[in-house]
């Protein structure tokens, strides 16, 4: 599997798109750039709206360049909602949730990939079954369960239920089978290391690339999750960023520049996280996505 | 759950004497060891799944036969619950809306993603930057982007301003039946095109170069190469994308919920409830109208619909057998001879 543009084979030439005349090549470029513009335009538009006034947004002809009010609008967001509180909740849930997923999933994957134990086939088949269940099927009873636990409204409800998942176990197991040599583990055993030491000192360092993908993937999913925190965080003063933004959108729907500044503030941290890990993440994306 | 700690302490001479060195068994390392640690290692997932996955599923089946507002006593109503659901015109409306939005978004999205993947595949430079740009829509929060699109599609928003500039009338993007469905679909397409294009691109890059060579040697033109070499090999990936898009598409919630959110509960799903989807209706019934049993029953019907689709897709996948290279070659020979190339 080619990783990025530099490692391309000549296979693409066989498709003959873009390998034809100069004109064709230029057309392909133009279409691709147009696609990039469409992908990025909503972000640009978000910045324009967040830095203007509400009148600007609906003026005709529309103002297409950013205005001078970005900091005012952001300041008004801080005055209106507990932005840092909900940001803190989101960061805690995403960081702790991701750490737990990485730990539990890689630990289980290590056992599935490298050990024999009774019921292994059956248990692994059971993982498959968990995939078949759409998340929304048990939305109602999950909420009731949380209420019974006394977790409704607490961050536990957002962290614990998803602390281990089938997707991550599949992904890590595949990686462990392909890139964790038995000889290395046997060498560790000869030195007298047990299961957990082998996991921590031999397997974990080798798991790093696969953990990077799983970590970014999980972090993004948790950060952007909406329906579950919307349902389970029953205390309006204790919500995640997404729910806070949705509430801002309802309560101040006439004050567009305020809502847009809030939207911008909720998007920027995650985009930064993504851009930092983008290269590693996109390298594994296709392999990871088709594991499902 | 048995918890047996491994008695061997690393590296101590005593441990080495106690434990004779075994020959390595590449096939089943640790095959004759105690099973405690690996079982303990996999237990977190199964414990969590039992409590937060399996139990709620069973519980939701039980709940779906009960009339319950979440606070008072449960009242057993049995299959009548499903009867009410099947007579509920809003439910059927939400099913129809979900399918319309799913169709309007999935078909163009997969087509555009394929086109993009081919174009990206023909580029050698810039792919890294392109990939990031195309994937960014997928990582940003749906809530924030729905807010942005909501303003673009508003009556005096950017979309209608653009139409006015070229002398056309504005469209009721968020107020008319098809306007609502089209704007929701545009959001979904914008979010998922890049993601699927990157998946298809990986599928394209996995096709061995020899196949293209063989096609070229046999004198296939680009269209023949595309339809007889590339698409057959890409078929599993495309089917996979179709399955996941369907499963995601039937659970549309956030876009519609945020777009038509208001302090008035009666307006869920927007004007004429044209944006009411199955999951949105489930959420409204369970968490706004406090009809927990009704919501649970709806969850099961949603599950049934998704299961049917998944089965159909499985049949499609297992019923396809890929042409091998020899087959491609002979096909191309025949075609090539006929085209006099």
mmCIF file with all atom_site columns, C-alpha atoms in Angstrom, chain A residues 12-21 24, chain B residues 118 212 215-216 219-232 332 339 341:
data_model
loop_
_atom_site.group_PDB
_atom_site.id
_atom_site.type_symbol
_atom_site.label_atom_id
_atom_site.label_alt_id
_atom_site.label_comp_id
_atom_site.label_asym_id
_atom_site.label_entity_id
_atom_site.label_seq_id
_atom_site.pdbx_PDB_ins_code
_atom_site.Cartn_x
_atom_site.Cartn_y
_atom_site.Cartn_z
_atom_site.occupancy
_atom_site.B_iso_or_equiv
_atom_site.pdbx_formal_charge
_atom_site.auth_seq_id
_atom_site.auth_comp_id
_atom_site.auth_asym_id
_atom_site.auth_atom_id
_atom_site.pdbx_PDB_model_num
ATOM 1  C CA . UNK A 1 12  ? -1.412  5.498  -11.952 1.00 0.00 ? 12  UNK A CA 1
ATOM 2  C CA . UNK A 1 13  ? -0.118  6.049  -15.432 1.00 0.00 ? 13  UNK A CA 1
ATOM 3  C CA . UNK A 1 14  ? -2.204  3.086  -16.495 1.00 0.00 ? 14  UNK A CA 1
ATOM 4  C CA . UNK A 1 15  ? -5.303  5.040  -15.670 1.00 0.00 ? 15  UNK A CA 1
ATOM 5  C CA . UNK A 1 16  ? -4.270  7.572  -18.231 1.00 0.00 ? 16  UNK A CA 1
ATOM 6  C CA . UNK A 1 17  ? -6.062  10.350 -16.432 1.00 0.00 ? 17  UNK A CA 1
ATOM 7  C CA . UNK A 1 18  ? -3.678  13.234 -16.216 1.00 0.00 ? 18  UNK A CA 1
ATOM 8  C CA . UNK A 1 19  ? -1.033  11.361 -18.103 1.00 0.00 ? 19  UNK A CA 1
ATOM 9  C CA . UNK A 1 20  ? -2.506  12.630 -21.331 1.00 0.00 ? 20  UNK A CA 1
ATOM 10 C CA . UNK A 1 21  ? -2.229  16.076 -22.827 1.00 0.00 ? 21  UNK A CA 1
ATOM 11 C CA . UNK A 1 24  ? -6.055  17.280 -19.368 1.00 0.00 ? 24  UNK A CA 1
ATOM 12 C CA . UNK B 2 118 ? -9.222  8.698  -9.617  1.00 0.00 ? 118 UNK B CA 1
ATOM 13 C CA . UNK B 2 212 ? -2.120  -1.876 -15.620 1.00 0.00 ? 212 UNK B CA 1
ATOM 14 C CA . UNK B 2 215 ? -3.871  -3.924 -19.889 1.00 0.00 ? 215 UNK B CA 1
ATOM 15 C CA . UNK B 2 216 ? -1.513  -1.561 -21.658 1.00 0.00 ? 216 UNK B CA 1
ATOM 16 C CA . UNK B 2 219 ? -3.907  -2.401 -25.958 1.00 0.00 ? 219 UNK B CA 1
ATOM 17 C CA . UNK B 2 220 ? -6.716  -1.369 -23.671 1.00 0.00 ? 220 UNK B CA 1
ATOM 18 C CA . UNK B 2 221 ? -7.721  2.275  -23.704 1.00 0.00 ? 221 UNK B CA 1
ATOM 19 C CA . UNK B 2 222 ? -8.358  4.167  -20.466 1.00 0.00 ? 222 UNK B CA 1
ATOM 20 C CA . UNK B 2 223 ? -12.070 3.426  -20.439 1.00 0.00 ? 223 UNK B CA 1
ATOM 21 C CA . UNK B 2 224 ? -11.493 -0.294 -20.885 1.00 0.00 ? 224 UNK B CA 1
ATOM 22 C CA . UNK B 2 225 ? -8.840  -0.190 -18.185 1.00 0.00 ? 225 UNK B CA 1
ATOM 23 C CA . UNK B 2 226 ? -11.231 1.619  -15.889 1.00 0.00 ? 226 UNK B CA 1
ATOM 24 C CA . UNK B 2 227 ? -14.204 -0.693 -16.411 1.00 0.00 ? 227 UNK B CA 1
ATOM 25 C CA . UNK B 2 228 ? -12.430 -4.020 -16.799 1.00 0.00 ? 228 UNK B CA 1
ATOM 26 C CA . UNK B 2 229 ? -9.414  -3.706 -14.541 1.00 0.00 ? 229 UNK B CA 1
ATOM 27 C CA . UNK B 2 230 ? -9.955  -0.997 -11.967 1.00 0.00 ? 230 UNK B CA 1
ATOM 28 C CA . UNK B 2 231 ? -13.628 -1.128 -11.058 1.00 0.00 ? 231 UNK B CA 1
ATOM 29 C CA . UNK B 2 232 ? -13.826 -4.923 -10.631 1.00 0.00 ? 232 UNK B CA 1
ATOM 30 C CA . UNK B 2 332 ? -9.181  -7.247 -23.419 1.00 0.00 ? 332 UNK B CA 1
ATOM 31 C CA . UNK B 2 339 ? -11.531 -2.180 -31.844 1.00 0.00 ? 339 UNK B CA 1
ATOM 32 C CA . UNK B 2 341 ? -6.123  -1.450 -31.753 1.00 0.00 ? 341 UNK B CA 1
#
